[in-house]
XYZ file of C-alpha atoms in Angstrom:
481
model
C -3.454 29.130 -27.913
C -2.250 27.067 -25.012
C 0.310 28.544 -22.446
C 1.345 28.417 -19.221
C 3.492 30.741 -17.381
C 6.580 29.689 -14.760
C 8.180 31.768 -11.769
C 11.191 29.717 -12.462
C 14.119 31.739 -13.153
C 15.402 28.696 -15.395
C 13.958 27.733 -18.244
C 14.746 25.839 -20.927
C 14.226 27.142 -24.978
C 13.761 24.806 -27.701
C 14.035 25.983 -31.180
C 13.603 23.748 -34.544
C 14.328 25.625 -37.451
C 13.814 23.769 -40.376
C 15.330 25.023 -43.883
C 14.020 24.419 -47.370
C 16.326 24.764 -50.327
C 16.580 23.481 -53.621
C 18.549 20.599 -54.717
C 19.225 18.498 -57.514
C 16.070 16.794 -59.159
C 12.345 18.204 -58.582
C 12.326 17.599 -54.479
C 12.930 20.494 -51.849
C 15.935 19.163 -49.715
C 15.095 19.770 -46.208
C 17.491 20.113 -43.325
C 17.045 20.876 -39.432
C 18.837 21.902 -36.300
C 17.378 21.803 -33.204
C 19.300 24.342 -30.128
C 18.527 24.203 -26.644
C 18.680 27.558 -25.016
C 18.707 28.378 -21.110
C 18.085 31.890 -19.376
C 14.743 33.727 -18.341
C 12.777 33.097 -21.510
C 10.387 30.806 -23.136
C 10.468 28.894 -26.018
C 8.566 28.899 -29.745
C 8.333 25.770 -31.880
C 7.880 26.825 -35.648
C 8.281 25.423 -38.985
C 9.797 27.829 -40.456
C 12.572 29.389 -39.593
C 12.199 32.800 -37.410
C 14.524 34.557 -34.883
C 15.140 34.580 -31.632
C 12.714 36.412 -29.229
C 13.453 36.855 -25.551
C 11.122 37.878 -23.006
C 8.525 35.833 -23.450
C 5.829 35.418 -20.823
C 3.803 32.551 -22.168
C 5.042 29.346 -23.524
C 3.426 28.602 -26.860
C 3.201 25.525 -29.987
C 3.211 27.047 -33.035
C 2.915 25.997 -36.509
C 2.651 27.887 -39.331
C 1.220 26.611 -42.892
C 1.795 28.742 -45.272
C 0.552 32.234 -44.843
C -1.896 30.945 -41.601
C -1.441 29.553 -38.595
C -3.132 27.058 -36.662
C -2.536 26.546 -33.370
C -2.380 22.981 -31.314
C -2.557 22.285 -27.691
C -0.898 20.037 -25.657
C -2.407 16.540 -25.278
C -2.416 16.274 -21.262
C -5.092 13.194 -21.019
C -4.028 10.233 -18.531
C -4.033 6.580 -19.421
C -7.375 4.889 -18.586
C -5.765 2.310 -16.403
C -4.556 5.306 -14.190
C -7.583 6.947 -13.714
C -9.138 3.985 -12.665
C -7.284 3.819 -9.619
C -8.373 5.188 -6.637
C -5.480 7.293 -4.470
C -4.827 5.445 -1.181
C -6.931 7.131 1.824
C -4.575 5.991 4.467
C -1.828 8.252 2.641
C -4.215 10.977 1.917
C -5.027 11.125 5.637
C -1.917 10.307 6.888
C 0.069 13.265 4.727
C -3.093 15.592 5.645
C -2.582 14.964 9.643
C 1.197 15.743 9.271
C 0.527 18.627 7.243
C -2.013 19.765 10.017
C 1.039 18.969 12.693
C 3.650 20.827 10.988
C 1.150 24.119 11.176
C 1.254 23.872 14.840
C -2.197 21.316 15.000
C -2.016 19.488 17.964
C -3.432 16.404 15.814
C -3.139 12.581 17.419
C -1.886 10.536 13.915
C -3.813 7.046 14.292
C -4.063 6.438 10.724
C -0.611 4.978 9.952
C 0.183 1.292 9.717
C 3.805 1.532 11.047
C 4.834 0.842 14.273
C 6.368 3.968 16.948
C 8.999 1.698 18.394
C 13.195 2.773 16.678
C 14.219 0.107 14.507
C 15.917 -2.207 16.830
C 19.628 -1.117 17.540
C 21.156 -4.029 16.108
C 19.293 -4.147 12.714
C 20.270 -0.557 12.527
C 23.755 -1.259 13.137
C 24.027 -3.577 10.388
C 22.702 -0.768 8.491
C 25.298 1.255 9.218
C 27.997 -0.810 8.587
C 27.087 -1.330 5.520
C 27.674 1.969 4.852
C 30.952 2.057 6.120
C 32.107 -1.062 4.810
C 31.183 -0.036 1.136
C 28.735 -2.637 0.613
C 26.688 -0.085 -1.099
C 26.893 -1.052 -4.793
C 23.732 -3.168 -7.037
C 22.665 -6.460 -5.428
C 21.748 -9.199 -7.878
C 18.271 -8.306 -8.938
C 16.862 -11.244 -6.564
C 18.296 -10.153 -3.988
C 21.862 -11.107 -1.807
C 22.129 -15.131 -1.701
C 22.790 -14.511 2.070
C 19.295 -12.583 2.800
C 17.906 -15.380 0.668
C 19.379 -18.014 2.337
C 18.536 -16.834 5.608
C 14.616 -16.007 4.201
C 15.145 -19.682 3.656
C 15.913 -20.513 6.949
C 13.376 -18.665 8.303
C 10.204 -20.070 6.554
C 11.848 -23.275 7.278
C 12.070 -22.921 10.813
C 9.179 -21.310 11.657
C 6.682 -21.392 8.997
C 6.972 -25.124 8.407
C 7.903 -24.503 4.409
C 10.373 -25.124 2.160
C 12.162 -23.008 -0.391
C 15.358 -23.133 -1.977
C 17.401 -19.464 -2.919
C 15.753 -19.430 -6.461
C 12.173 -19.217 -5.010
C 13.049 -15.841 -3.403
C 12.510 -12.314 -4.606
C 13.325 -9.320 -2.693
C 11.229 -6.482 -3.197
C 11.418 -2.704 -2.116
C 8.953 -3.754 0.399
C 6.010 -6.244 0.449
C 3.773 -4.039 -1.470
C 5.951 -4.227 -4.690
C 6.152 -8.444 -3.969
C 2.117 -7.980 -4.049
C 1.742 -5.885 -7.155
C 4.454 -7.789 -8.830
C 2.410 -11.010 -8.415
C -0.431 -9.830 -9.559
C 1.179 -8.265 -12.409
C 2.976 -12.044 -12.813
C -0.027 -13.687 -12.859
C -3.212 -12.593 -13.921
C -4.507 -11.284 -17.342
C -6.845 -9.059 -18.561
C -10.410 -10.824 -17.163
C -9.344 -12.831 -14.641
C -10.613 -11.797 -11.094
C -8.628 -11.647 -7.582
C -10.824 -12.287 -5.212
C -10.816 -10.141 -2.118
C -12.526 -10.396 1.124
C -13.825 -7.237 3.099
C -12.655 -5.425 5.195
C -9.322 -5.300 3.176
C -5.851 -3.529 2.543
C -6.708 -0.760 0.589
C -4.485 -1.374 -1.975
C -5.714 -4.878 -2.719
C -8.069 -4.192 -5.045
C -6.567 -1.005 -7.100
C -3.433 -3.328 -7.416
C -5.888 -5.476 -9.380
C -7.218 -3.065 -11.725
C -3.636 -2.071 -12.410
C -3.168 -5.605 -13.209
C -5.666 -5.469 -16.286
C -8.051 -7.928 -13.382
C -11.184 -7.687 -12.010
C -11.622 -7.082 -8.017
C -14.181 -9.200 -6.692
C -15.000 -8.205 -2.810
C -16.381 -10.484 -0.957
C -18.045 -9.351 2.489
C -17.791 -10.644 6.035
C -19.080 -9.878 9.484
C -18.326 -8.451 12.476
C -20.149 -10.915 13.912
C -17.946 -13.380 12.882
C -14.808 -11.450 13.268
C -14.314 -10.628 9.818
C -13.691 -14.044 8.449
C -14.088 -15.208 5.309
C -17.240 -17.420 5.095
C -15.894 -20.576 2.688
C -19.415 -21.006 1.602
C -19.408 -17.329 0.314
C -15.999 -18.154 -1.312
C -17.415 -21.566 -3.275
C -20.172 -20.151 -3.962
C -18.351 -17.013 -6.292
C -15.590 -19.046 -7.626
C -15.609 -19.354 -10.978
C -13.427 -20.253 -14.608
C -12.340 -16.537 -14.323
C -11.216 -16.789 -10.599
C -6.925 -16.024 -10.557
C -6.199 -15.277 -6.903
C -7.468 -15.448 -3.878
C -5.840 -12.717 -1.430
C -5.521 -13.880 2.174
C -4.618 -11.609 5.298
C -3.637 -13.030 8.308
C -3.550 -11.380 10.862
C -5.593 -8.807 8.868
C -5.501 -5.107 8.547
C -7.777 -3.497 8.993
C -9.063 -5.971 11.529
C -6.714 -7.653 13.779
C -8.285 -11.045 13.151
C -6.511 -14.095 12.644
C -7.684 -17.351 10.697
C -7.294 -20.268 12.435
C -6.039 -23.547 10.919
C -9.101 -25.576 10.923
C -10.760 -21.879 8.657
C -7.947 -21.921 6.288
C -7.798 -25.833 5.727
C -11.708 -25.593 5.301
C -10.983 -22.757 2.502
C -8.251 -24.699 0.681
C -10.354 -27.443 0.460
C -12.316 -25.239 -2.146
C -9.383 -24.175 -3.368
C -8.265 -27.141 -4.325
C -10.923 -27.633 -6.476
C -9.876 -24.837 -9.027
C -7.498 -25.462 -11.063
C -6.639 -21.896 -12.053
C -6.817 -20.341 -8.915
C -3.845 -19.170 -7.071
C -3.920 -17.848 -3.601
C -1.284 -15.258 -2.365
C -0.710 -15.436 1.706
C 0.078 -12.055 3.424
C 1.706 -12.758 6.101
C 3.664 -9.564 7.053
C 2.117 -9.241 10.723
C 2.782 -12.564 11.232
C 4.916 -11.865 14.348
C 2.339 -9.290 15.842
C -0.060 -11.845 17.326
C -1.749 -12.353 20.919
C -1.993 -15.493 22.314
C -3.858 -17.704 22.257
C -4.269 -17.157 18.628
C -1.321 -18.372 16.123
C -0.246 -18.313 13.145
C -0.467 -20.754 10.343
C 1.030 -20.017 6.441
C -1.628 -20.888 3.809
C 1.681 -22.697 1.878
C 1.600 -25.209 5.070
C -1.384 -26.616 4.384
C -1.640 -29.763 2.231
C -1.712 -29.495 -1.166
C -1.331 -25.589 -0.989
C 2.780 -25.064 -1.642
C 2.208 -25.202 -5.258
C -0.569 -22.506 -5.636
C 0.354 -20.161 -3.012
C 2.637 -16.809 -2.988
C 3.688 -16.131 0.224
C 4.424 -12.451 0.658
C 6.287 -11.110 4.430
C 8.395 -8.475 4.797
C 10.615 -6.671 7.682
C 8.354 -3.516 8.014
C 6.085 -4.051 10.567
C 7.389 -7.045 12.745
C 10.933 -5.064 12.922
C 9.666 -1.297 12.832
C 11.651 -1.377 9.522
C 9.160 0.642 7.409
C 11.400 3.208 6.137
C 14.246 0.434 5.130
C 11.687 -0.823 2.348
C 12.582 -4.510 2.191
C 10.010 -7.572 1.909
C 9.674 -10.607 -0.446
C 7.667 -13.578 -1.934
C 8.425 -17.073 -1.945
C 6.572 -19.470 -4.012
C 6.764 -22.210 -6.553
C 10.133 -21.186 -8.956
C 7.895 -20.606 -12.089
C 6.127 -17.861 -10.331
C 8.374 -16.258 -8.886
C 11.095 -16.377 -11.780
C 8.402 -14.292 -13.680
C 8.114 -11.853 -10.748
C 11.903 -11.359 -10.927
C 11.581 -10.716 -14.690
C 9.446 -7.629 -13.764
C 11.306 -6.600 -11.578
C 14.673 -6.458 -13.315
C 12.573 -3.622 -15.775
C 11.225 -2.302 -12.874
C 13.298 -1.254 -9.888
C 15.636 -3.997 -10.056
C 16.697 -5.383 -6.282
C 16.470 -3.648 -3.257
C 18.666 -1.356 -1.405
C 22.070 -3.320 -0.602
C 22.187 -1.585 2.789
C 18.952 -2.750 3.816
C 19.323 -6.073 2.520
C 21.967 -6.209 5.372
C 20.116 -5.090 7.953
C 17.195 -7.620 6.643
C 20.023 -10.698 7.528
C 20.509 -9.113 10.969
C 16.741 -8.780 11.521
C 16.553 -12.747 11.030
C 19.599 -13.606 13.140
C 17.423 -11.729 16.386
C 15.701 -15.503 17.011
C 13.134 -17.426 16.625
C 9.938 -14.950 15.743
C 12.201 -12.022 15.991
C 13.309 -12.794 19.795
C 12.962 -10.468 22.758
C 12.874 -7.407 20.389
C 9.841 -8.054 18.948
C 8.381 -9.744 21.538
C 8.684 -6.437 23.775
C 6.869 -4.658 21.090
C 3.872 -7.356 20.770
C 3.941 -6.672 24.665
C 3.269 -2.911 24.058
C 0.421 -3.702 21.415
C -1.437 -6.023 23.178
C -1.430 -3.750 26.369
C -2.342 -0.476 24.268
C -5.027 -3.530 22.446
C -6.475 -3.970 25.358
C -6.573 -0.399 26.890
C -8.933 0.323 23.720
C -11.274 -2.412 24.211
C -12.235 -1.526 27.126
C -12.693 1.869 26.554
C -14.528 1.763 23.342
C -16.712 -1.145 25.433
C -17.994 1.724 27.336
C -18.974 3.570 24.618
C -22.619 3.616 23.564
C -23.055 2.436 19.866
C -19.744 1.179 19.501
C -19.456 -2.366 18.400
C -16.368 -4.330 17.722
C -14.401 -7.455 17.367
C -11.706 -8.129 19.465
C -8.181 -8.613 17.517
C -6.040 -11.091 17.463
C -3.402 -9.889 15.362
C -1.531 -6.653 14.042
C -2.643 -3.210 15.493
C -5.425 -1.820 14.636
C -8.984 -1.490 16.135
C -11.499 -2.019 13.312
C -15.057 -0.296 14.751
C -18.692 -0.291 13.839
C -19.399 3.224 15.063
C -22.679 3.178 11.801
C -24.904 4.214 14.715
C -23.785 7.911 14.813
C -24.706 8.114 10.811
C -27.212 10.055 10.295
C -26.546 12.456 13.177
C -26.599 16.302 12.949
C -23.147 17.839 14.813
C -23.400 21.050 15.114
C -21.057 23.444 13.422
C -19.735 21.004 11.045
C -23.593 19.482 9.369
C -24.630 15.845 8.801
C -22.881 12.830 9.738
C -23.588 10.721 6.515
C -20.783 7.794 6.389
C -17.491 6.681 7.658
C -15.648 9.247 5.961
C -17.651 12.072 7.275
C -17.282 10.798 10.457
C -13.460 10.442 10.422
C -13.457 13.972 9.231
C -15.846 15.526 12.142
C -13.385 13.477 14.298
C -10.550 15.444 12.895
C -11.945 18.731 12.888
C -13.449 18.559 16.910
C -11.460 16.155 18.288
C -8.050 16.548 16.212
C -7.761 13.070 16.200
C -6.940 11.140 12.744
C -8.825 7.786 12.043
C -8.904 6.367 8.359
C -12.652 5.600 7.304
C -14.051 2.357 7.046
C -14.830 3.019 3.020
C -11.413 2.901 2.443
C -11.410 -0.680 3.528
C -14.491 -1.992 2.180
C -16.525 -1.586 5.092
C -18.513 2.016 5.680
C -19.924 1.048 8.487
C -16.479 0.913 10.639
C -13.433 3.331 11.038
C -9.981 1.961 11.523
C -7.792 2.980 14.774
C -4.305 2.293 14.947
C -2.391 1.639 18.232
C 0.898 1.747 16.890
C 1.410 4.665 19.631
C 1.964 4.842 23.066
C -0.638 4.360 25.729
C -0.289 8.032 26.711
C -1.512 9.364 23.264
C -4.145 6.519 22.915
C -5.455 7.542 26.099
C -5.627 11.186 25.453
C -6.834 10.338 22.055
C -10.100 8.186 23.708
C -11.182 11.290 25.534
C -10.827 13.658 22.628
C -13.195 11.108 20.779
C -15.728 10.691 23.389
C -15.725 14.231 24.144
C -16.378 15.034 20.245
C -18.892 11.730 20.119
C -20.637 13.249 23.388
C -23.115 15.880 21.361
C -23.881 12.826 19.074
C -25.334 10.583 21.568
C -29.085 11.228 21.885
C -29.318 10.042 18.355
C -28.034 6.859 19.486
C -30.247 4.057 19.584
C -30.216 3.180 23.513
């Protein structure tokens, strides 16, 4: 019999009776009434009618045929599509390192994407009085016209491309405009392709979008940029979308306009395939690299979703606000979803989103500080990992995170804790001696690197270098000199 017990001291009872009597004609009339009962006790589901009993300790399903019973268990299976998906390791590690911190751990967190600067003051303001001025009701499920207007503005301005209201969405972040495209989109067969390293979420967002991930793999060597040979060469009728990251995370790198007019050449060739931009670390770029929207390019406005967002450019990650711009039939069919989904996006935030774009051109001095910060604590770690034996890496030009091949301490006994096998192994070796959280390279596509982020002051990276090569130190005479 299947039960489970509770230390709740609420539960809910649920009891069906079910009465035969005769009626008129040859047929048993049958009635029911269902009660609801609350207190300390458990419920029985029967067929028949019985009496109360109190004091249960097991929850049961019973039905009873006749003079025997059989007994039935609860069905608890999944759906397939859900246990196809892989949980997100940068959560999982994050969530492990602040459990770790809250039992008095003195771990260094470098596995989150989100920035350690306060949202600037005057975003938060407008926050706040939106709060205070009531504006705290529904938004139309596309979001304010005056957010969309000024999204307008902005990809206008400084993207080069044009939109009207209409072909906005905002989203409860950019991750929902992402999944909602892909959800928009492609049907069961079709493949987005992907190249590695990648977002972690890139390709599970697929699968939950009935599509097929296909990964394809760069180099370090050539700073983790899609080759558009490799790309023409694994195009095919069943090729949807083609995800592009720039600047990239994991990586930091940045394609450059002659690399992404090169790649919609092939694109262009397709007639199926879409390709959705990323562009939400736009802002967070080091000279002299730039950046260029895949929509610019000619030929390109009418296949591509531009996705961007106020989380990491603005330090805005709790506020949960992004969106997607594209051609109106797309992103019509976006909004659709969304209206059964969340529908639009929190009014408050929504107002601070406006006063985010009013800042300036790129965001203005307050994001400029912050790209300031990154590319000094950017720097700081390239020359430190430079010193390290086995390390090898490629320098980013974007976002913030260090993406390093440290595969030449696999393989590697460390004492106390076993065999250093893989990235993951690694990262957790790193954890345990060096209390230091890194997310493994796996999780990204790439085993052979482990991801570092420098959203943290230059303090903590710097006490977090000599925990590493202090806990790397043992490893070394395995490493190739």
């Amino acid at each position: 019999m299947a039960a489970t017990s509770t230390s709740s001291s609420y539960r809910l009872g649920f009891r069906l009776h079910q009465q035969l009597a005769p009626c008129s004609g040859s047929h048993p009339q049958t009635s029911g009434a269902v009660s609801f009962l609350s207190g300390s006790h458990n419920f029985s589901f029967k067929s028949l009618e019985t009496t109360r009993r109190s004091q249960l300790s097991k929850i049961s399903v019973v039905v009873k045929a006749e003079s025997r019973s059989e007994e039935m268990q609860l069905d608890i299976s999944l759906s397939p599509r859900v246990n196809a998906v892989k949980p997100s390791k940068t959560v999982a590690i994050t969530d492990q390192a602040t459990a770790l911190v809250q039992a008095g751990v003195p771990v260094i967190r470098l596995a989150a994407g989100e920035p350690d600067f306060d949202t600037p003051a005057v975003i938060a303001e407008a926050g706040i009085n939106a709060i205070r001025e009531g504006f705290t009701r529904y938004t139309p499920n596309a979001g304010t016209q005056e957010l969309r207007v000024a999204i307008c503005h902005k990809l206008k301005e400084e993207n080069g491309i044009s939109y009207t209201p209409d072909q906005i969405l905002v989203s409860n972040g950019a991750k929902q405009s992402i999944y909602q495209a892909m959800l928009a989109v492609c049907s069961p067969g079709d493949e987005v392709i992907i190249p590695a390293p990648f977002w972690v979420s890139y390709p599970e967002m697929a699968r939950l979008a009935d599509a097929t991930p296909v990964i394809l793999p760069t180099s370090i060597s050539e700073n983790f940029l899609l080759d558009p040979k490799l790309l023409e060469s694994k195009l095919s009728g069943k090729s949807r979308l083609l995800i592009l990251c720039s600047p990239s995370n994991p990586t930091g790198s940045v394609y450059s306009k002659k690399l992404l007019e090169e790649i919609a050449r092939i694109v262009a060739k397709h007639p199926r395939l879409l390709v959705l931009s990323d562009e939400i670390y736009e802002h967070i770029i080091y000279a002299p690299a730039t950046h260029i929207s895949f929509a610019s390019l000619p030929g390109m406005w009418e296949r591509t979703l531009t996705v961007n967002g106020f989380s990491k450019a603005f330090a805005m990650t709790g506020w949960r606000l992004g969106y997607i711009a594209g051609p109106k039939h797309f992103v019509a069919a976006c909004n659709k979803i969304q209206s059964q989904f969340t529908s639009g996006a929190s009014s408050i935030s929504q107002k601070a989103g406006v006063a985010a774009l009013g800042l300036g051109y790129a965001g203005g001095d307050a994001v400029s500080t912050m790209v300031k910060a990154f590319m000094e604590r950017r720097d700081f770690l390239i020359r430190s990992f430079g010193e390290m034996e086995g390390v090898r890496m490629s320098e980013p030009q974007g976002a913030f995170y260090l993406f390093i091949d440290v595969s030449s301490y696999y393989g590697t006994e460390a004492e106390g804790f076993g065999k250093i096998e893989d990235s993951d192994s690694l990262c957790r070796y790193l954890l345990d001696q060096a209390q230091v959280a890194l997310v493994p390279g796996v999780a990204f596509g790439d085993d052979s690197c482990i991801r570092i982020s420098y959203a943290a002051s230059l303090t903590t990276l710097q006490e977090a270098v000599e925990r590493i090569k202090k806990a790397l130190l043992p490893l070394k005479s395995a490493v190739p000199v």
